[in-house]
Short mmCIF file of C-alpha atoms and ligand atoms in Angstrom, two decimals:
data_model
loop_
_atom_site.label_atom_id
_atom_site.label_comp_id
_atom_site.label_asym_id
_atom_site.label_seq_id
_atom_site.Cartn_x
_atom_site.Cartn_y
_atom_site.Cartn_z
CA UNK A 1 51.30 122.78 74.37
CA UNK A 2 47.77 121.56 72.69
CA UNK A 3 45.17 122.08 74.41
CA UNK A 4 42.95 118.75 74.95
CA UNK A 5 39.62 118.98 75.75
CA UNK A 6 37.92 116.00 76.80
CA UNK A 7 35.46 116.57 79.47
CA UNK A 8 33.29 118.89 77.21
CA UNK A 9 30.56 117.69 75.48
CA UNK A 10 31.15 118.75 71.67
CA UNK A 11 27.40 118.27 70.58
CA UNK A 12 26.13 121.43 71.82
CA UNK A 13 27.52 124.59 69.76
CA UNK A 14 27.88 127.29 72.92
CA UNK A 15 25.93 129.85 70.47
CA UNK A 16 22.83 127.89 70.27
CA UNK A 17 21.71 128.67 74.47
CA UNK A 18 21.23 131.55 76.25
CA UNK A 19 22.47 131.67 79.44
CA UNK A 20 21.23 134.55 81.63
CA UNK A 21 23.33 134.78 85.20
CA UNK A 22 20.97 135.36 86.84
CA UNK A 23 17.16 133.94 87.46
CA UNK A 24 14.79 134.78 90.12
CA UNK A 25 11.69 132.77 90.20
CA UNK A 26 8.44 133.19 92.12
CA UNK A 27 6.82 130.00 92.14
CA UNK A 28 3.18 129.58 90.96
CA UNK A 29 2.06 129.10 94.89
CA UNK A 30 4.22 132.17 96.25
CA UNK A 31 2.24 134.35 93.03
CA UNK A 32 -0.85 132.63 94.44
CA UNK A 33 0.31 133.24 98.64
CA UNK A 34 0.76 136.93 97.42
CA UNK A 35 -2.45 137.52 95.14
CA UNK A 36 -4.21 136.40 98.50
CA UNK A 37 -2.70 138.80 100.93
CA UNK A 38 -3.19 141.41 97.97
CA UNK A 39 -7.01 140.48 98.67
CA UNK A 40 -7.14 140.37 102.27
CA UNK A 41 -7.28 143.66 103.55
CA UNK A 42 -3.95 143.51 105.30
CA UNK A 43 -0.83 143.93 103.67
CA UNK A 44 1.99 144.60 105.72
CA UNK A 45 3.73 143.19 109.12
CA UNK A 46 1.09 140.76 110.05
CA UNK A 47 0.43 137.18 111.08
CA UNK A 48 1.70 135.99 107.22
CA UNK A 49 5.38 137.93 109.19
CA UNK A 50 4.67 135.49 112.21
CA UNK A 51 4.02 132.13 110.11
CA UNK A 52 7.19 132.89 107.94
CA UNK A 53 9.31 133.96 110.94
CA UNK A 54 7.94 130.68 112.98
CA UNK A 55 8.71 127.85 109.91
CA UNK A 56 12.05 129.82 108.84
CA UNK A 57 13.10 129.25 112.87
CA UNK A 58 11.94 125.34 112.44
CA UNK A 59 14.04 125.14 108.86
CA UNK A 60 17.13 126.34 109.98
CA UNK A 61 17.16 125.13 114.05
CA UNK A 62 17.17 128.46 115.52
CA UNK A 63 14.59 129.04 118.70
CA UNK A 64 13.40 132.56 117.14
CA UNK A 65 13.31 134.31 113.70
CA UNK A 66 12.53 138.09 113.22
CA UNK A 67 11.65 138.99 109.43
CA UNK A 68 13.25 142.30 108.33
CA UNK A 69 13.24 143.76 105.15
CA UNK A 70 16.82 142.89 104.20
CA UNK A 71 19.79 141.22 105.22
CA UNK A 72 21.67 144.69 104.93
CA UNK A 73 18.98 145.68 107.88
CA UNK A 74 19.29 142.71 109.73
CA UNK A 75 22.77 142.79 110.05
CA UNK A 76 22.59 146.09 111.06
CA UNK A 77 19.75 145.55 113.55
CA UNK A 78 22.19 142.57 114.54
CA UNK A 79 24.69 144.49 115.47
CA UNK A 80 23.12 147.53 117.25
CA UNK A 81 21.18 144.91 119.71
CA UNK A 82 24.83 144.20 120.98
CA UNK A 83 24.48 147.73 122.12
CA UNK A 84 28.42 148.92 121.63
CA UNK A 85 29.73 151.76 122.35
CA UNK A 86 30.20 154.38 118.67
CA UNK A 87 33.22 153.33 116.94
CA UNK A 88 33.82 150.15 118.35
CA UNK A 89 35.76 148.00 115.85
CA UNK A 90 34.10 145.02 114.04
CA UNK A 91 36.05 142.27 112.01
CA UNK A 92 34.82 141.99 108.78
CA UNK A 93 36.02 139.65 105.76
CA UNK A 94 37.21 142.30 102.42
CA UNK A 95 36.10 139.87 100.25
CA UNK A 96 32.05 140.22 100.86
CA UNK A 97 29.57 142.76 99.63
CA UNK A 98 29.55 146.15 100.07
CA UNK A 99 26.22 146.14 101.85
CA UNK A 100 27.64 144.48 105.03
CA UNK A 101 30.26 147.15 105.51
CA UNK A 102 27.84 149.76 105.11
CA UNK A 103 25.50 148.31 108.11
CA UNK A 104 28.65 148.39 110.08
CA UNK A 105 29.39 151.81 109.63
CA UNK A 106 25.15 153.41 109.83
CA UNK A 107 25.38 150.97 112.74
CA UNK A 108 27.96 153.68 114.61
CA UNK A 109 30.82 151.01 114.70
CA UNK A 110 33.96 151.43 113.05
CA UNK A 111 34.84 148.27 110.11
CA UNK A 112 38.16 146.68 110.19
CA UNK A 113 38.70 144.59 107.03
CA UNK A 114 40.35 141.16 107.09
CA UNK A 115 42.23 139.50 104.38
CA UNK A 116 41.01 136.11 102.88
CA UNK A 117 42.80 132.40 102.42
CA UNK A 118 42.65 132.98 98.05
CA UNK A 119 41.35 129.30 98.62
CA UNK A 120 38.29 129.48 100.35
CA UNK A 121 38.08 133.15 99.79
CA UNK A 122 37.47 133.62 102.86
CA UNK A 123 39.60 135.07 105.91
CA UNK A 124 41.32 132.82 108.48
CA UNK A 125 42.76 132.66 112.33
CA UNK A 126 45.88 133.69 110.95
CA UNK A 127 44.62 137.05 109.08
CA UNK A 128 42.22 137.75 111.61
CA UNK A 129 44.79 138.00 114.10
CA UNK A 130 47.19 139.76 112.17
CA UNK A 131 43.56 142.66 112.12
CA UNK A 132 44.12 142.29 115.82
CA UNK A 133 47.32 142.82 115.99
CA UNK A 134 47.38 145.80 114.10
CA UNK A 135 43.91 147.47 115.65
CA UNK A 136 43.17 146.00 118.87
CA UNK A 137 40.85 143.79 120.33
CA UNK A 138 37.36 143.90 118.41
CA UNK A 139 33.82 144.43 119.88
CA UNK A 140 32.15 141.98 117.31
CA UNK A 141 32.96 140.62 114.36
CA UNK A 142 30.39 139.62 111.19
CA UNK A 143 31.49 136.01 109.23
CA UNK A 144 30.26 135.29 105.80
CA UNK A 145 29.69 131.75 104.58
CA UNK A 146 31.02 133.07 101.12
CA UNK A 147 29.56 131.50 98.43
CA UNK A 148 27.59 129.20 100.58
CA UNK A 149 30.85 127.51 101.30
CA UNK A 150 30.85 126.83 105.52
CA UNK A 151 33.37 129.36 107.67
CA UNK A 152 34.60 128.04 110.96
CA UNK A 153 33.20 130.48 113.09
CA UNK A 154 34.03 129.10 116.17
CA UNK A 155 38.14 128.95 114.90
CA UNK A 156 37.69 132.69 113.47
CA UNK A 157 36.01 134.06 116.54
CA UNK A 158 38.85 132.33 119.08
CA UNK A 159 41.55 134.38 116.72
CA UNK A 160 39.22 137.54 117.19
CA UNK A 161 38.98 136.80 120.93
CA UNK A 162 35.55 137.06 120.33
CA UNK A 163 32.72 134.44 122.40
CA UNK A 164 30.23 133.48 119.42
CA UNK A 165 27.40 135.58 120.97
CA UNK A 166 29.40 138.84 119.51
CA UNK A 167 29.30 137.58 116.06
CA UNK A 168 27.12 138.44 113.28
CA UNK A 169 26.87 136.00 110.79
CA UNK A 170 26.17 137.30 107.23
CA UNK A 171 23.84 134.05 105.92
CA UNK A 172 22.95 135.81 102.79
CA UNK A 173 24.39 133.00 100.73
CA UNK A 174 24.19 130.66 103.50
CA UNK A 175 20.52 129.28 103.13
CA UNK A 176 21.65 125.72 102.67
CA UNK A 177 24.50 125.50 104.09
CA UNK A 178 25.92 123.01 107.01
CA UNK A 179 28.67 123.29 109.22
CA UNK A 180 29.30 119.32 110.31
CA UNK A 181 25.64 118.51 110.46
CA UNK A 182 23.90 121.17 111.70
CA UNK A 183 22.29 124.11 109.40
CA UNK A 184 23.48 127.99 109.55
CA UNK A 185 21.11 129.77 112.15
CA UNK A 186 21.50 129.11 115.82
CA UNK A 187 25.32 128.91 116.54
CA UNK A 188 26.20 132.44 117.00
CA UNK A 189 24.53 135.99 118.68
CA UNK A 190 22.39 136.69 115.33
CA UNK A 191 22.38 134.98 111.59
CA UNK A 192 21.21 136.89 108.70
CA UNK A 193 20.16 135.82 105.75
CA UNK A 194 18.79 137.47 101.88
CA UNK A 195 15.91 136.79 100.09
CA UNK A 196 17.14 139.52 97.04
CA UNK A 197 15.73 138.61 93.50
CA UNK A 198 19.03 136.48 93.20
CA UNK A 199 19.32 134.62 96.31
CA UNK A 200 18.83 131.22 96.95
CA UNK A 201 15.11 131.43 98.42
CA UNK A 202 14.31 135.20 95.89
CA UNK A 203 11.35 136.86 97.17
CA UNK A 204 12.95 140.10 95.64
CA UNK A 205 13.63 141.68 98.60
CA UNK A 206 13.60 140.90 102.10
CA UNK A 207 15.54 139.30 104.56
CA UNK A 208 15.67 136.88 108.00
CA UNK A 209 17.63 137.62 111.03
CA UNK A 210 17.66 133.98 113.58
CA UNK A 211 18.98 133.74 117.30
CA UNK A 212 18.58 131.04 120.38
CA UNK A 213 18.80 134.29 122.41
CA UNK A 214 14.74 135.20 123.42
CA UNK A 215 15.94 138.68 124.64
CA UNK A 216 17.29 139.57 121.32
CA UNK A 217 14.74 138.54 119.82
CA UNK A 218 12.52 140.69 121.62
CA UNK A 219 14.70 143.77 121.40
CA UNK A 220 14.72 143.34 117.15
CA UNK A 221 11.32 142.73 116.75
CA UNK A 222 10.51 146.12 118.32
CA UNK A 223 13.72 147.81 116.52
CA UNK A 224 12.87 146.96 112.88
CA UNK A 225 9.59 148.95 113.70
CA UNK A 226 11.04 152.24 114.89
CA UNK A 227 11.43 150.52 117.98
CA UNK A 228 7.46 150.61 119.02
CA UNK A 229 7.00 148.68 122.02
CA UNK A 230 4.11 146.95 120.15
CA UNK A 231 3.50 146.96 116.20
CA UNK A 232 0.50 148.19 114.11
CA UNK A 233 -0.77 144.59 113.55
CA UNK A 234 -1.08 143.69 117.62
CA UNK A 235 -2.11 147.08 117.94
CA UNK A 236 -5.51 146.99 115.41
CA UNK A 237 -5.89 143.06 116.61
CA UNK A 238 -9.47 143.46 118.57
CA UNK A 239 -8.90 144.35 122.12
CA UNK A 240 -5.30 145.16 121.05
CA UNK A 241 -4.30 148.75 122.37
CA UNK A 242 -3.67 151.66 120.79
CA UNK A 243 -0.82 152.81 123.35
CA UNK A 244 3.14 152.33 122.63
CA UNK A 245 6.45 153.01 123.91
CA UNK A 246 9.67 153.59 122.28
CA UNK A 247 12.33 152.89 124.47
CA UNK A 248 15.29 152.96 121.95
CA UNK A 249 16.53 153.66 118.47
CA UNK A 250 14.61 151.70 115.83
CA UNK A 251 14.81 151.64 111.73
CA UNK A 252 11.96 150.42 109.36
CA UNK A 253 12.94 147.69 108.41
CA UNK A 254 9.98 145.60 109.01
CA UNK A 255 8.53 142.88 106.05
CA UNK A 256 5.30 142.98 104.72
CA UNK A 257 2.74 140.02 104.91
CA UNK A 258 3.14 140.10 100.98
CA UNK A 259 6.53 138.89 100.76
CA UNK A 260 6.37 136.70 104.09
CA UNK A 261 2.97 134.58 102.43
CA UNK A 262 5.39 134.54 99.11
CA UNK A 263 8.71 133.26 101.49
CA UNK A 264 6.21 130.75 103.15
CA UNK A 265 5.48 129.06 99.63
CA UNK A 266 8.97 129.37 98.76
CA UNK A 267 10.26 127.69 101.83
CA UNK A 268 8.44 124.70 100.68
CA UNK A 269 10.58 124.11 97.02
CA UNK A 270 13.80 124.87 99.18
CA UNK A 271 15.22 121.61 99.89
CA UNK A 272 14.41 120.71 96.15
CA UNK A 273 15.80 123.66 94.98
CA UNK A 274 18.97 122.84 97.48
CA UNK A 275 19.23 119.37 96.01
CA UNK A 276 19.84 120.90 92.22
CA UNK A 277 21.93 123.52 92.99
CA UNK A 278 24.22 120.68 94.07
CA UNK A 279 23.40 118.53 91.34
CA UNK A 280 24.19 121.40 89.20
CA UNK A 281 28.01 122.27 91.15
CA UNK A 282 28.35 118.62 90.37
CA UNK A 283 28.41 118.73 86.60
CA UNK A 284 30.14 122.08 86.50
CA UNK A 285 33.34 120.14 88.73
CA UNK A 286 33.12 117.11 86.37
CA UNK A 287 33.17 118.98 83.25
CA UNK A 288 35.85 121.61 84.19
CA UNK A 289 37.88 119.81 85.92
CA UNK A 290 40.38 118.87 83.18
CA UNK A 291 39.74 122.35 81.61
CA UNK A 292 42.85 123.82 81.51
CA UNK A 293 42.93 127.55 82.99
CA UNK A 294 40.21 126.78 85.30
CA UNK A 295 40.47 126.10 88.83
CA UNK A 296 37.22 125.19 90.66
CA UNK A 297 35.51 126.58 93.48
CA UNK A 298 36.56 125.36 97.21
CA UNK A 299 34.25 122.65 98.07
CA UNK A 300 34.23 121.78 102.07
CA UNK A 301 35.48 117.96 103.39
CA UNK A 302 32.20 115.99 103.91
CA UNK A 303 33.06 116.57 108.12
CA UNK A 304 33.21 120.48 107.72
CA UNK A 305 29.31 120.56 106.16
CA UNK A 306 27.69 121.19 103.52
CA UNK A 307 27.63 124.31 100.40
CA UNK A 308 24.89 125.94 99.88
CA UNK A 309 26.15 126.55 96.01
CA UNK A 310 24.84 129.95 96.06
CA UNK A 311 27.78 131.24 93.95
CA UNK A 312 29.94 128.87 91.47
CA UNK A 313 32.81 131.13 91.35
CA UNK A 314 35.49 129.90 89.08
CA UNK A 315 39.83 130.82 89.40
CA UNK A 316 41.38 131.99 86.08
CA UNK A 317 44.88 131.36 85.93
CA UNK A 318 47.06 133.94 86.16
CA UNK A 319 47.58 135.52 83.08
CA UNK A 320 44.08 135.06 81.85
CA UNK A 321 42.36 138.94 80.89
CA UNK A 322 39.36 138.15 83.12
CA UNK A 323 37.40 141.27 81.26
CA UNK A 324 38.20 139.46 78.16
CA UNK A 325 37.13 136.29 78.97
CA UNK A 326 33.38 137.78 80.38
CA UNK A 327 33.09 139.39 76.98
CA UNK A 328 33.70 136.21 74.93
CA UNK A 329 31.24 134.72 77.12
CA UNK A 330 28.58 137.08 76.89
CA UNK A 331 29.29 137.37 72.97
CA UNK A 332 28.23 133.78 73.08
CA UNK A 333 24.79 134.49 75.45
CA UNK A 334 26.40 133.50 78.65
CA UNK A 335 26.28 136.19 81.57
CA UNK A 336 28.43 136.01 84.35
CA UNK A 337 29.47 138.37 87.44
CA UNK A 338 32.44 138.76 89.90
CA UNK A 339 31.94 137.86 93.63
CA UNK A 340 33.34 140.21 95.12
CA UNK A 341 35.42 143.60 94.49
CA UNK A 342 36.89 143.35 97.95
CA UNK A 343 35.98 146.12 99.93
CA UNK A 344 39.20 147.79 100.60
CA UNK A 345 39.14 148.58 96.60
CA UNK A 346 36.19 150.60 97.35
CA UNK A 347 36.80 154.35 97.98
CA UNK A 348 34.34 154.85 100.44
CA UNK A 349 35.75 151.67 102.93
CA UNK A 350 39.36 152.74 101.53
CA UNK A 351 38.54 155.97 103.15
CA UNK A 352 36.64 154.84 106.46
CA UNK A 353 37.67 151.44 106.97
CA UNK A 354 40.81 149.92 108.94
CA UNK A 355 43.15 147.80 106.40
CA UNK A 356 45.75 146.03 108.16
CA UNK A 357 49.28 147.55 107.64
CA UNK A 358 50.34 144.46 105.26
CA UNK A 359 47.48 144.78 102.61
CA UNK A 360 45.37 142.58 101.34
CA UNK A 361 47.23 139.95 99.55
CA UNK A 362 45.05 136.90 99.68
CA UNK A 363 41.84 138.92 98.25
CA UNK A 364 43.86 140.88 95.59
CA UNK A 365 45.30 137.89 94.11
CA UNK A 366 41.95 136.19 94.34
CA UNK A 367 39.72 139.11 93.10
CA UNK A 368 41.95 138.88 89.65
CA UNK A 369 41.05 135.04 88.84
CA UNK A 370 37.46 135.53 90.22
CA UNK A 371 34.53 134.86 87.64
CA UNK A 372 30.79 133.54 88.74
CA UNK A 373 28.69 131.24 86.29
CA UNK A 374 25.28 130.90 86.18
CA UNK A 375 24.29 128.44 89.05
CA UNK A 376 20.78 128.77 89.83
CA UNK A 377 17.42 125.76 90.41
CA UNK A 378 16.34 126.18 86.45
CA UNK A 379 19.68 126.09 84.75
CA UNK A 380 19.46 122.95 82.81
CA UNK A 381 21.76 120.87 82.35
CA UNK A 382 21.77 121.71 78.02
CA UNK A 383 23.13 125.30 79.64
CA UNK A 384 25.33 124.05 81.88
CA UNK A 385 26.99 122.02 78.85
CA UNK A 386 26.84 125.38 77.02
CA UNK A 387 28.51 127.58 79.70
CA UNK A 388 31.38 124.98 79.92
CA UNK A 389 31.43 124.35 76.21
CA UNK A 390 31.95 128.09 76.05
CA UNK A 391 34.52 128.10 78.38
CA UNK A 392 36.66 125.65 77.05
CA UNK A 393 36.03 127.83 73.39
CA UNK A 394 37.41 130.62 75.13
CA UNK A 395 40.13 129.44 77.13
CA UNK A 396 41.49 127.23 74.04
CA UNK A 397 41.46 130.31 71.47
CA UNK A 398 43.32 132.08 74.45
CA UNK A 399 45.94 129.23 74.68
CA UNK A 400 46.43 128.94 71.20
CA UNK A 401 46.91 132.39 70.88
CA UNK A 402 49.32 132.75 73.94
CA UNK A 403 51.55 129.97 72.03
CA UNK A 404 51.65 131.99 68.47
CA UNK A 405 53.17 135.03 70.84
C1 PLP B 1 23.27 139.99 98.92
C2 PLP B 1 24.22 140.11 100.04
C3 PLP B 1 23.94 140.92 101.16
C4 PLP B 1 22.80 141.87 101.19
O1 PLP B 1 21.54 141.31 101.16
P1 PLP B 1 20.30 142.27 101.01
O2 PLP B 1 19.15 141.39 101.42
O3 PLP B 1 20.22 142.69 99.58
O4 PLP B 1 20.50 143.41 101.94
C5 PLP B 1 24.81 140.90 102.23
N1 PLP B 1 25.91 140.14 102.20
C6 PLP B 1 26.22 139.36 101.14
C7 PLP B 1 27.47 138.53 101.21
C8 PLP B 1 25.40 139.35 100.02
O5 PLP B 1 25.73 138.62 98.96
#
């Protein structure tokens, strides 16, 4: 078989552009927002916290938004506001990042992994009632948009015999994203969402935890803060009182005024940012689709919503050495990642975590064709041509080769 490459522009040579994976840029206005609250005397959880929380609410529908300083936290704060008894199970998709399992576990509940559709990558009413089956009926469960691709939560939480108030979803690729017409934020008990260096609104670190539930609400905003019945910020406010209460566990896991003034400023380039992203998926589909080798990412039907495009992660046919194939790539200055090692591989959730009896099929044969490309608001399109162009070097030579065996 000869390999025929059409879609690929040939102009480019895939040596001449570097193409780092990964780009986190502060705009000029969030360097500005945070030079400002540098200045002004008061740097941590203040009313910069309450402007961010109150326009992050408005962007993504949800009645109330408590800033945290990660998703990680949030999702643990999330799930200790349910108030469960220690070691009660939580559903959670394998094929995420290692981070979410871990706030299930320091959150005293005990992880049960689910397997994934290879497709979507992510898990299904089928496998998440075959986790039922073999464990028992779940306290809560935590869904991941993965990739930025829209989850049915409602279908996955009716398999998990779960009412949507008991599930977590895990939003940190999900700023973005649609299910039908409505954005990620308000449909279930708590949404959390990422602003790491790499994320799709990159503060560096932080993170965003939405609910329509005022009580929750409540109960997280005093939890992030060792659970102080009233913060530093309203305390020092003139006429604010120095007197507290802590009425139940809390973490630190509060954000400071320096990255909520920066996430302000940010929230403004979102939608444009949004719009490139899936200009960008665009190009990469057109120009790969004939590649052969290469299957593309799942992409929702218009009905189900809309993708984020956090992640552009690409299938390598069977066969394919992916390790090989990331090597050749970044010999020609193109970086890539893998999205996810599913959890179960890890020793640590091996150990602690409940795998269901048949394995985990659907994300081992998807974990071995995984491979991420760069996908981020500044990728241009001259690097996008490059990555593919790369690509298609690679996969060719590898063809060619596989024929002379
Ligand atoms: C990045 C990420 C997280 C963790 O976000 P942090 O803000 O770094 O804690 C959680 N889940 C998924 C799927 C992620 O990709």
């Amino acid at each position: 078989m000869t390999t025929r490459i059409t879609a690929v522009p040939r102009a480019i040579p895939a040596e001449s552009v570097e193409v780092p994976f990964a780009d986190c840029y502060i705009s000029a206005e969030a360097q500005m927002a945070a030079l400002r609250v540098l200045r002004s005397g008061w740097v941590t959880t203040g009313k910069e916290v309450a402007g961010f929380e109150a326009e992050f609410a408005e962007y993504v529908g949800a009645e109330h938004a408590v800033a945290v300083s990660s998703c990680t936290q949030g999702i643990e704060l999330a799930l200790r506001s349910f108030e469960l008894p220690t070691g009660s199970l939580v559903l959670t998709s394998t094929m995420t990042f290692c981070g979410a399992v871990q706030a299930i576990a320091h959150a005293g509940l005990h992880p049960v992994l689910v397997d994934v559709d290879p497709e979507t990558g992510m898990p299904t009413p089928a496998t998440v009632r075959d986790a039922v089956r073999a464990f028992g009926q779940p306290a809560a469960m935590t869904v991941v948009h993965w990739a930025g691709d829209p989850a049915d939560v409602p279908a996955l939480a009716e398999a998990a015999g779960l009412t949507l108030d008991h599930v977590v979803v895990d939003a940190a690729h999900a700023i973005g994203t649609y299910s039908g017409s409505t954005p990620i934020g308000s449909e279930c008990g708590a949404t959390c969402f990422s602003f790491y260096a790499t994320k799709n609104l990159p503060l560096g670190e932080g993170g965003m935890v939405t609910t329509d539930d005022a009580e929750r609400a409540g109960w997280l905003r005093q939890a992030r803060l060792h659970g102080m019945t009233a913060d530093a910020w309203r305390r020092y406010l003139p006429g604010g009182s120095w007197r507290y209460n802590v009425a139940a566990a809390g973490l630190k896991a509060n954000m400071t005024d320096i990255q909520a003034a920066m996430g302000r400023a940010q929230l403004r380039h979102l939608p444009a940012w949004q719009y490139r992203r899936a200009q960008i998926a665009a190009r990469y589909d057109d120009l790969l689709a004939a590649q052969p080798g290469i299957g593309l990412p799942h992409r929702p039907e218009s009905a189900t919503g809309t993708h984020a495009w956090h992640l552009y992660p690409i299938r390598l046919a069977t066969g394919i050495e992916r390790d090989e194939v990331i090597a050749e790539l970044a010999r020609r200055g193109i970086g890539t990642s893998v999205h996810f090692i599913p959890v179960h591989q890890l020793t640590y959730f091996g150990r602690i975590a409940s795998i269901p009896p048949g394995g985990m099929p659907g994300a081992d044969t998807l974990f071995d064709q995984l491979l991420s490309v760069p996908i981020y608001p500044r990728l241009t399109d001259g690097q996008i041509d490059a990555v593919c162009a790369a690509l298609a070097d690679v996969m060719h030579r590898r063809f060619s080769r596989k024929e002379a065996e």
